[in-house]
Amino acid sequence: MTDLENFNKETRFVAKHFKPDSFKPLYSFGIVDAFKNKRRRVAKWVAASVVCVALSAAAIVITYQVRNAEKQSEPAAITTQSIEHVDRSEEVIRLEFTDAPLAEVVKGVEEAYGVTLTNVPEEDLHLTLSYEGNARDFIDTVNELLGTDIRIEK
């Protein structure tokens, strides 16, 4: 068989079995299939974007709440107008306590008003209070709030 006979045989075979549109490079590589469901693909991207935004917002809210919870649990500094060790039990002084242990409250009152407090319970009591007044009224308020019997020693 010569080359020409071989070529004619192969050409007849291809012509006999040829189907129109049987070989399109776009179809064979799946490129056209990628563009068939464009709406579905866009909907998936939109849904994925919405989920990402929702997760980001949730992470921001959780971070904000955790940071605020940490700030609230820390005892705040005692704010006083003056700190001298002179008996100022009748002076009106502003005191602020945020989740402060009773020992810190007693120390702050003694320094602010220049008095000594007795009958302080050893229990682990905490106090959050913003108060403006004299020492006697402050101690009465603390005793009423905590159910204690703290007294001013003169």
Short mmCIF file of N, CA and C in Angstrom, two decimals:
data_model
loop_
_atom_site.label_atom_id
_atom_site.label_comp_id
_atom_site.label_asym_id
_atom_site.label_seq_id
_atom_site.Cartn_x
_atom_site.Cartn_y
_atom_site.Cartn_z
N MET A 1 0.83 -1.17 0.00
CA MET A 1 0.00 0.00 0.00
C MET A 1 0.88 1.24 0.00
N THR A 2 0.54 2.09 -0.90
CA THR A 2 1.34 3.29 -1.02
C THR A 2 0.76 4.38 -0.12
N ASP A 3 1.48 5.42 -0.06
CA ASP A 3 1.04 6.53 0.80
C ASP A 3 -0.26 7.13 0.29
N LEU A 4 -0.41 7.17 -0.99
CA LEU A 4 -1.63 7.74 -1.54
C LEU A 4 -2.83 6.85 -1.24
N GLU A 5 -2.66 5.58 -1.33
CA GLU A 5 -3.76 4.65 -1.00
C GLU A 5 -4.11 4.73 0.48
N ASN A 6 -3.09 4.82 1.29
CA ASN A 6 -3.31 4.97 2.75
C ASN A 6 -4.08 6.24 3.06
N PHE A 7 -3.68 7.30 2.42
CA PHE A 7 -4.34 8.59 2.65
C PHE A 7 -5.80 8.54 2.21
N ASN A 8 -6.08 7.92 1.07
CA ASN A 8 -7.46 7.81 0.59
C ASN A 8 -8.31 6.94 1.52
N LYS A 9 -7.73 5.88 2.03
CA LYS A 9 -8.46 5.00 2.96
C LYS A 9 -8.83 5.76 4.24
N GLU A 10 -7.89 6.49 4.76
CA GLU A 10 -8.15 7.24 5.99
C GLU A 10 -9.16 8.37 5.74
N THR A 11 -9.08 8.98 4.60
CA THR A 11 -10.01 10.05 4.27
C THR A 11 -11.42 9.51 4.14
N ARG A 12 -11.58 8.34 3.51
CA ARG A 12 -12.90 7.72 3.42
C ARG A 12 -13.45 7.36 4.79
N PHE A 13 -12.60 6.88 5.67
CA PHE A 13 -13.03 6.52 7.02
C PHE A 13 -13.55 7.76 7.77
N VAL A 14 -12.82 8.84 7.67
CA VAL A 14 -13.22 10.08 8.35
C VAL A 14 -14.50 10.61 7.74
N ALA A 15 -14.61 10.58 6.41
CA ALA A 15 -15.82 11.08 5.74
C ALA A 15 -17.03 10.23 6.09
N LYS A 16 -16.83 8.92 6.24
CA LYS A 16 -17.93 8.01 6.55
C LYS A 16 -18.45 8.24 7.97
N HIS A 17 -17.55 8.47 8.91
CA HIS A 17 -17.93 8.60 10.33
C HIS A 17 -18.03 10.06 10.80
N PHE A 18 -17.91 11.00 9.92
CA PHE A 18 -17.94 12.42 10.30
C PHE A 18 -19.34 12.86 10.70
N LYS A 19 -19.41 13.60 11.84
CA LYS A 19 -20.67 14.21 12.28
C LYS A 19 -20.42 15.70 12.40
N PRO A 20 -21.31 16.51 11.89
CA PRO A 20 -21.10 17.96 12.00
C PRO A 20 -21.09 18.39 13.48
N ASP A 21 -20.30 19.35 13.81
CA ASP A 21 -20.16 19.90 15.17
C ASP A 21 -19.70 18.86 16.20
N SER A 22 -19.06 17.79 15.73
CA SER A 22 -18.61 16.78 16.69
C SER A 22 -17.32 17.20 17.38
N PHE A 23 -16.57 18.09 16.80
CA PHE A 23 -15.34 18.55 17.43
C PHE A 23 -15.30 20.07 17.40
N LYS A 24 -15.61 20.64 18.58
CA LYS A 24 -15.47 22.08 18.75
C LYS A 24 -14.54 22.27 19.94
N PRO A 25 -13.49 22.97 19.76
CA PRO A 25 -12.53 23.13 20.86
C PRO A 25 -13.15 23.74 22.11
N LEU A 26 -14.13 24.64 21.96
CA LEU A 26 -14.74 25.26 23.13
C LEU A 26 -15.49 24.23 23.96
N TYR A 27 -16.21 23.34 23.28
CA TYR A 27 -16.95 22.32 24.01
C TYR A 27 -16.03 21.28 24.63
N SER A 28 -15.00 20.95 23.94
CA SER A 28 -14.14 19.88 24.44
C SER A 28 -13.38 20.30 25.69
N PHE A 29 -13.12 21.59 25.87
CA PHE A 29 -12.41 22.03 27.05
C PHE A 29 -13.34 22.57 28.13
N GLY A 30 -14.64 22.51 27.92
CA GLY A 30 -15.60 22.92 28.94
C GLY A 30 -15.71 24.41 29.14
N ILE A 31 -15.23 25.19 28.22
CA ILE A 31 -15.26 26.64 28.39
C ILE A 31 -16.68 27.16 28.27
N VAL A 32 -17.44 26.63 27.36
CA VAL A 32 -18.81 27.10 27.17
C VAL A 32 -19.67 26.70 28.36
N ASP A 33 -19.41 25.55 28.94
CA ASP A 33 -20.18 25.10 30.10
C ASP A 33 -20.03 26.06 31.28
N ALA A 34 -18.89 26.69 31.35
CA ALA A 34 -18.66 27.61 32.46
C ALA A 34 -19.55 28.84 32.36
N PHE A 35 -20.01 29.18 31.15
CA PHE A 35 -20.84 30.36 30.97
C PHE A 35 -22.33 30.04 30.88
N LYS A 36 -22.68 28.75 30.92
CA LYS A 36 -24.09 28.38 30.77
C LYS A 36 -24.93 28.84 31.95
N ASN A 37 -24.46 28.64 33.17
CA ASN A 37 -25.24 28.94 34.38
C ASN A 37 -24.70 30.19 35.06
N LYS A 38 -24.66 31.27 34.34
CA LYS A 38 -24.09 32.51 34.86
C LYS A 38 -24.90 33.04 36.05
N ARG A 39 -26.21 32.97 35.96
CA ARG A 39 -27.04 33.47 37.07
C ARG A 39 -26.81 32.66 38.34
N ARG A 40 -26.72 31.36 38.20
CA ARG A 40 -26.50 30.52 39.36
C ARG A 40 -25.14 30.82 40.00
N ARG A 41 -24.13 31.04 39.15
CA ARG A 41 -22.81 31.34 39.66
C ARG A 41 -22.80 32.69 40.38
N VAL A 42 -23.46 33.67 39.83
CA VAL A 42 -23.54 34.99 40.45
C VAL A 42 -24.27 34.89 41.78
N ALA A 43 -25.34 34.11 41.82
CA ALA A 43 -26.09 33.93 43.07
C ALA A 43 -25.22 33.28 44.14
N LYS A 44 -24.38 32.33 43.75
CA LYS A 44 -23.48 31.69 44.73
C LYS A 44 -22.47 32.69 45.27
N TRP A 45 -21.92 33.55 44.39
CA TRP A 45 -20.96 34.55 44.85
C TRP A 45 -21.62 35.56 45.78
N VAL A 46 -22.83 35.95 45.46
CA VAL A 46 -23.54 36.90 46.32
C VAL A 46 -23.81 36.27 47.68
N ALA A 47 -24.24 35.01 47.69
CA ALA A 47 -24.50 34.32 48.96
C ALA A 47 -23.22 34.19 49.78
N ALA A 48 -22.12 33.85 49.13
CA ALA A 48 -20.85 33.74 49.84
C ALA A 48 -20.41 35.09 50.40
N SER A 49 -20.64 36.16 49.66
CA SER A 49 -20.29 37.51 50.14
C SER A 49 -21.13 37.90 51.35
N VAL A 50 -22.41 37.58 51.31
CA VAL A 50 -23.29 37.89 52.44
C VAL A 50 -22.85 37.13 53.68
N VAL A 51 -22.49 35.87 53.53
CA VAL A 51 -22.02 35.08 54.67
C VAL A 51 -20.74 35.68 55.24
N CYS A 52 -19.82 36.10 54.37
CA CYS A 52 -18.57 36.71 54.85
C CYS A 52 -18.84 38.00 55.62
N VAL A 53 -19.73 38.82 55.12
CA VAL A 53 -20.06 40.07 55.81
C VAL A 53 -20.70 39.78 57.16
N ALA A 54 -21.60 38.81 57.21
CA ALA A 54 -22.27 38.46 58.48
C ALA A 54 -21.26 37.92 59.49
N LEU A 55 -20.35 37.08 59.06
CA LEU A 55 -19.33 36.56 59.98
C LEU A 55 -18.40 37.66 60.47
N SER A 56 -18.04 38.58 59.60
CA SER A 56 -17.19 39.70 60.00
C SER A 56 -17.90 40.58 61.02
N ALA A 57 -19.16 40.86 60.80
CA ALA A 57 -19.93 41.68 61.74
C ALA A 57 -20.04 40.97 63.08
N ALA A 58 -20.28 39.67 63.07
CA ALA A 58 -20.37 38.92 64.32
C ALA A 58 -19.04 38.95 65.07
N ALA A 59 -17.95 38.82 64.35
CA ALA A 59 -16.63 38.87 65.00
C ALA A 59 -16.37 40.24 65.62
N ILE A 60 -16.78 41.29 64.95
CA ILE A 60 -16.60 42.64 65.49
C ILE A 60 -17.43 42.83 66.76
N VAL A 61 -18.68 42.38 66.73
CA VAL A 61 -19.55 42.52 67.90
C VAL A 61 -19.00 41.73 69.07
N ILE A 62 -18.56 40.51 68.84
CA ILE A 62 -18.02 39.68 69.92
C ILE A 62 -16.76 40.30 70.49
N THR A 63 -15.88 40.80 69.63
CA THR A 63 -14.66 41.46 70.11
C THR A 63 -15.00 42.68 70.96
N TYR A 64 -15.95 43.47 70.53
CA TYR A 64 -16.36 44.66 71.27
C TYR A 64 -16.91 44.27 72.65
N GLN A 65 -17.74 43.23 72.70
CA GLN A 65 -18.33 42.80 73.97
C GLN A 65 -17.27 42.26 74.92
N VAL A 66 -16.30 41.50 74.40
CA VAL A 66 -15.25 40.95 75.25
C VAL A 66 -14.40 42.07 75.82
N ARG A 67 -14.05 43.05 75.00
CA ARG A 67 -13.23 44.16 75.50
C ARG A 67 -13.98 44.97 76.56
N ASN A 68 -15.28 45.19 76.36
CA ASN A 68 -16.06 45.93 77.35
C ASN A 68 -16.23 45.13 78.63
N ALA A 69 -16.37 43.83 78.54
CA ALA A 69 -16.49 42.99 79.74
C ALA A 69 -15.21 43.03 80.54
N GLU A 70 -14.05 43.04 79.86
CA GLU A 70 -12.78 43.13 80.57
C GLU A 70 -12.63 44.47 81.27
N LYS A 71 -13.07 45.55 80.62
CA LYS A 71 -12.96 46.88 81.22
C LYS A 71 -13.86 47.01 82.45
N GLN A 72 -15.05 46.42 82.42
CA GLN A 72 -15.99 46.54 83.52
C GLN A 72 -15.53 45.75 84.74
N SER A 73 -14.80 44.65 84.54
CA SER A 73 -14.40 43.83 85.67
C SER A 73 -13.20 44.40 86.43
N GLU A 74 -12.49 45.36 85.83
CA GLU A 74 -11.35 45.97 86.50
C GLU A 74 -11.85 47.03 87.48
N PRO A 75 -11.36 47.02 88.73
CA PRO A 75 -11.78 48.05 89.67
C PRO A 75 -11.29 49.43 89.21
N ALA A 76 -12.13 50.40 89.33
CA ALA A 76 -11.78 51.75 88.92
C ALA A 76 -11.00 52.45 90.02
N ALA A 77 -10.26 53.46 89.63
CA ALA A 77 -9.49 54.22 90.59
C ALA A 77 -10.44 55.06 91.46
N ILE A 78 -10.03 55.31 92.67
CA ILE A 78 -10.82 56.09 93.60
C ILE A 78 -10.59 57.57 93.30
N THR A 79 -11.66 58.29 93.09
CA THR A 79 -11.55 59.71 92.80
C THR A 79 -11.95 60.50 94.04
N THR A 80 -11.06 61.33 94.52
CA THR A 80 -11.35 62.17 95.69
C THR A 80 -10.93 63.59 95.39
N GLN A 81 -11.46 64.50 96.16
CA GLN A 81 -11.09 65.90 95.97
C GLN A 81 -9.77 66.22 96.63
N SER A 82 -9.53 65.70 97.82
CA SER A 82 -8.27 65.95 98.50
C SER A 82 -7.92 64.74 99.36
N ILE A 83 -6.59 64.51 99.55
CA ILE A 83 -6.16 63.35 100.33
C ILE A 83 -5.18 63.84 101.40
N GLU A 84 -5.72 64.31 102.50
CA GLU A 84 -4.92 64.69 103.66
C GLU A 84 -5.42 63.88 104.83
N HIS A 85 -4.58 63.62 105.79
CA HIS A 85 -4.98 62.83 106.95
C HIS A 85 -5.47 63.72 108.09
N VAL A 86 -6.41 64.58 107.79
CA VAL A 86 -7.05 65.46 108.76
C VAL A 86 -8.51 65.03 108.83
N ASP A 87 -9.13 65.13 109.99
CA ASP A 87 -10.53 64.71 110.14
C ASP A 87 -11.42 65.63 109.31
N ARG A 88 -11.88 65.08 108.19
CA ARG A 88 -12.78 65.81 107.31
C ARG A 88 -14.08 65.03 107.16
N SER A 89 -14.51 64.40 108.23
CA SER A 89 -15.68 63.53 108.15
C SER A 89 -16.97 64.29 107.83
N GLU A 90 -16.99 65.61 108.05
CA GLU A 90 -18.18 66.39 107.75
C GLU A 90 -18.09 67.09 106.38
N GLU A 91 -16.94 66.98 105.72
CA GLU A 91 -16.79 67.57 104.39
C GLU A 91 -17.55 66.75 103.36
N VAL A 92 -18.02 67.44 102.32
CA VAL A 92 -18.69 66.76 101.22
C VAL A 92 -17.62 66.43 100.18
N ILE A 93 -17.41 65.13 100.00
CA ILE A 93 -16.39 64.65 99.06
C ILE A 93 -17.06 63.66 98.11
N ARG A 94 -16.62 63.67 96.87
CA ARG A 94 -17.16 62.73 95.87
C ARG A 94 -16.24 61.51 95.77
N LEU A 95 -16.84 60.33 95.92
CA LEU A 95 -16.11 59.07 95.80
C LEU A 95 -16.79 58.19 94.75
N GLU A 96 -15.97 57.49 93.96
CA GLU A 96 -16.50 56.56 92.96
C GLU A 96 -15.77 55.24 93.06
N PHE A 97 -16.54 54.15 93.07
CA PHE A 97 -15.98 52.81 93.11
C PHE A 97 -16.69 51.96 92.06
N THR A 98 -15.91 51.19 91.30
CA THR A 98 -16.48 50.28 90.31
C THR A 98 -15.98 48.88 90.59
N ASP A 99 -16.85 48.04 91.06
CA ASP A 99 -16.54 46.64 91.38
C ASP A 99 -15.28 46.55 92.24
N ALA A 100 -15.20 47.42 93.24
CA ALA A 100 -14.03 47.47 94.11
C ALA A 100 -14.26 46.59 95.33
N PRO A 101 -13.23 45.84 95.76
CA PRO A 101 -13.34 45.06 96.99
C PRO A 101 -13.56 45.98 98.19
N LEU A 102 -14.22 45.47 99.22
CA LEU A 102 -14.54 46.29 100.40
C LEU A 102 -13.28 46.84 101.06
N ALA A 103 -12.18 46.09 101.01
CA ALA A 103 -10.92 46.56 101.61
C ALA A 103 -10.44 47.85 100.91
N GLU A 104 -10.57 47.91 99.57
CA GLU A 104 -10.19 49.12 98.84
C GLU A 104 -11.12 50.28 99.17
N VAL A 105 -12.41 49.98 99.33
CA VAL A 105 -13.38 51.03 99.66
C VAL A 105 -13.04 51.63 101.02
N VAL A 106 -12.77 50.76 102.00
CA VAL A 106 -12.43 51.23 103.36
C VAL A 106 -11.17 52.08 103.32
N LYS A 107 -10.15 51.63 102.60
CA LYS A 107 -8.90 52.39 102.50
C LYS A 107 -9.14 53.76 101.86
N GLY A 108 -9.95 53.80 100.78
CA GLY A 108 -10.25 55.05 100.10
C GLY A 108 -11.02 56.01 101.00
N VAL A 109 -11.97 55.50 101.77
CA VAL A 109 -12.76 56.35 102.67
C VAL A 109 -11.86 56.89 103.78
N GLU A 110 -11.01 56.03 104.34
CA GLU A 110 -10.12 56.48 105.42
C GLU A 110 -9.17 57.57 104.92
N GLU A 111 -8.65 57.42 103.70
CA GLU A 111 -7.74 58.44 103.16
C GLU A 111 -8.48 59.72 102.79
N ALA A 112 -9.68 59.59 102.21
CA ALA A 112 -10.42 60.76 101.75
C ALA A 112 -10.94 61.61 102.92
N TYR A 113 -11.52 60.94 103.90
CA TYR A 113 -12.14 61.68 105.01
C TYR A 113 -11.23 61.83 106.22
N GLY A 114 -10.10 61.12 106.25
CA GLY A 114 -9.18 61.21 107.38
C GLY A 114 -9.75 60.57 108.64
N VAL A 115 -10.52 59.50 108.49
CA VAL A 115 -11.12 58.81 109.63
C VAL A 115 -10.61 57.37 109.64
N THR A 116 -10.94 56.66 110.73
CA THR A 116 -10.61 55.24 110.85
C THR A 116 -11.91 54.47 110.96
N LEU A 117 -12.05 53.42 110.17
CA LEU A 117 -13.27 52.61 110.19
C LEU A 117 -13.03 51.32 110.95
N THR A 118 -14.02 50.92 111.72
CA THR A 118 -13.93 49.68 112.50
C THR A 118 -15.10 48.77 112.14
N ASN A 119 -15.01 47.54 112.63
CA ASN A 119 -16.05 46.53 112.42
C ASN A 119 -16.25 46.22 110.93
N VAL A 120 -15.13 46.18 110.19
CA VAL A 120 -15.17 45.90 108.75
C VAL A 120 -15.18 44.38 108.58
N PRO A 121 -16.16 43.82 107.88
CA PRO A 121 -16.22 42.37 107.70
C PRO A 121 -15.07 41.86 106.81
N GLU A 122 -14.68 40.62 107.03
CA GLU A 122 -13.60 40.00 106.26
C GLU A 122 -14.12 39.34 104.98
N GLU A 123 -15.43 39.36 104.75
CA GLU A 123 -16.02 38.71 103.58
C GLU A 123 -15.51 39.36 102.29
N ASP A 124 -15.61 38.61 101.19
CA ASP A 124 -15.20 39.13 99.89
C ASP A 124 -16.38 39.87 99.26
N LEU A 125 -16.59 41.11 99.70
CA LEU A 125 -17.69 41.94 99.20
C LEU A 125 -17.13 42.94 98.19
N HIS A 126 -17.90 43.22 97.16
CA HIS A 126 -17.50 44.20 96.14
C HIS A 126 -18.58 45.27 96.06
N LEU A 127 -18.15 46.48 95.68
CA LEU A 127 -19.06 47.62 95.69
C LEU A 127 -18.86 48.46 94.43
N THR A 128 -19.97 48.83 93.82
CA THR A 128 -19.96 49.78 92.71
C THR A 128 -20.85 50.94 93.15
N LEU A 129 -20.26 52.13 93.27
CA LEU A 129 -20.99 53.24 93.86
C LEU A 129 -20.36 54.56 93.44
N SER A 130 -21.19 55.54 93.15
CA SER A 130 -20.74 56.90 92.93
C SER A 130 -21.46 57.73 93.99
N TYR A 131 -20.71 58.34 94.91
CA TYR A 131 -21.33 58.98 96.06
C TYR A 131 -20.69 60.34 96.31
N GLU A 132 -21.53 61.29 96.70
CA GLU A 132 -21.04 62.62 97.08
C GLU A 132 -21.72 62.98 98.39
N GLY A 133 -20.92 63.13 99.43
CA GLY A 133 -21.48 63.45 100.75
C GLY A 133 -20.41 63.35 101.81
N ASN A 134 -20.86 63.37 103.10
CA ASN A 134 -19.90 63.28 104.19
C ASN A 134 -19.67 61.81 104.57
N ALA A 135 -18.71 61.59 105.50
CA ALA A 135 -18.29 60.23 105.85
C ALA A 135 -19.41 59.45 106.52
N ARG A 136 -20.14 60.08 107.42
CA ARG A 136 -21.19 59.37 108.17
C ARG A 136 -22.28 58.88 107.21
N ASP A 137 -22.70 59.75 106.30
CA ASP A 137 -23.73 59.34 105.33
C ASP A 137 -23.22 58.25 104.38
N PHE A 138 -21.94 58.35 104.01
CA PHE A 138 -21.36 57.33 103.13
C PHE A 138 -21.37 55.97 103.81
N ILE A 139 -20.93 55.93 105.07
CA ILE A 139 -20.88 54.65 105.80
C ILE A 139 -22.29 54.10 106.00
N ASP A 140 -23.25 54.97 106.30
CA ASP A 140 -24.64 54.51 106.43
C ASP A 140 -25.14 53.90 105.13
N THR A 141 -24.80 54.52 104.02
CA THR A 141 -25.22 53.99 102.71
C THR A 141 -24.58 52.64 102.44
N VAL A 142 -23.28 52.52 102.69
CA VAL A 142 -22.58 51.25 102.46
C VAL A 142 -23.15 50.16 103.36
N ASN A 143 -23.41 50.49 104.63
CA ASN A 143 -23.99 49.50 105.55
C ASN A 143 -25.36 49.03 105.06
N GLU A 144 -26.14 49.96 104.53
CA GLU A 144 -27.47 49.60 104.03
C GLU A 144 -27.37 48.73 102.78
N LEU A 145 -26.44 49.09 101.87
CA LEU A 145 -26.30 48.33 100.61
C LEU A 145 -25.75 46.93 100.83
N LEU A 146 -24.72 46.81 101.68
CA LEU A 146 -24.04 45.53 101.85
C LEU A 146 -24.53 44.74 103.07
N GLY A 147 -25.36 45.35 103.89
CA GLY A 147 -25.86 44.66 105.09
C GLY A 147 -24.74 44.47 106.13
N THR A 148 -23.86 45.47 106.26
CA THR A 148 -22.76 45.39 107.21
C THR A 148 -23.01 46.35 108.38
N ASP A 149 -22.08 46.37 109.34
CA ASP A 149 -22.18 47.25 110.49
C ASP A 149 -20.85 47.96 110.70
N ILE A 150 -20.39 48.67 109.66
CA ILE A 150 -19.12 49.41 109.73
C ILE A 150 -19.36 50.70 110.50
N ARG A 151 -18.38 51.05 111.33
CA ARG A 151 -18.53 52.27 112.15
C ARG A 151 -17.30 53.15 111.99
N ILE A 152 -17.49 54.46 112.23
CA ILE A 152 -16.40 55.43 112.21
C ILE A 152 -15.86 55.56 113.61
N GLU A 153 -14.55 55.35 113.74
CA GLU A 153 -13.88 55.52 115.05
C GLU A 153 -13.33 56.91 115.12
N LYS A 154 -13.61 57.62 116.25
CA LYS A 154 -13.15 59.00 116.34
C LYS A 154 -11.97 59.12 117.26
#
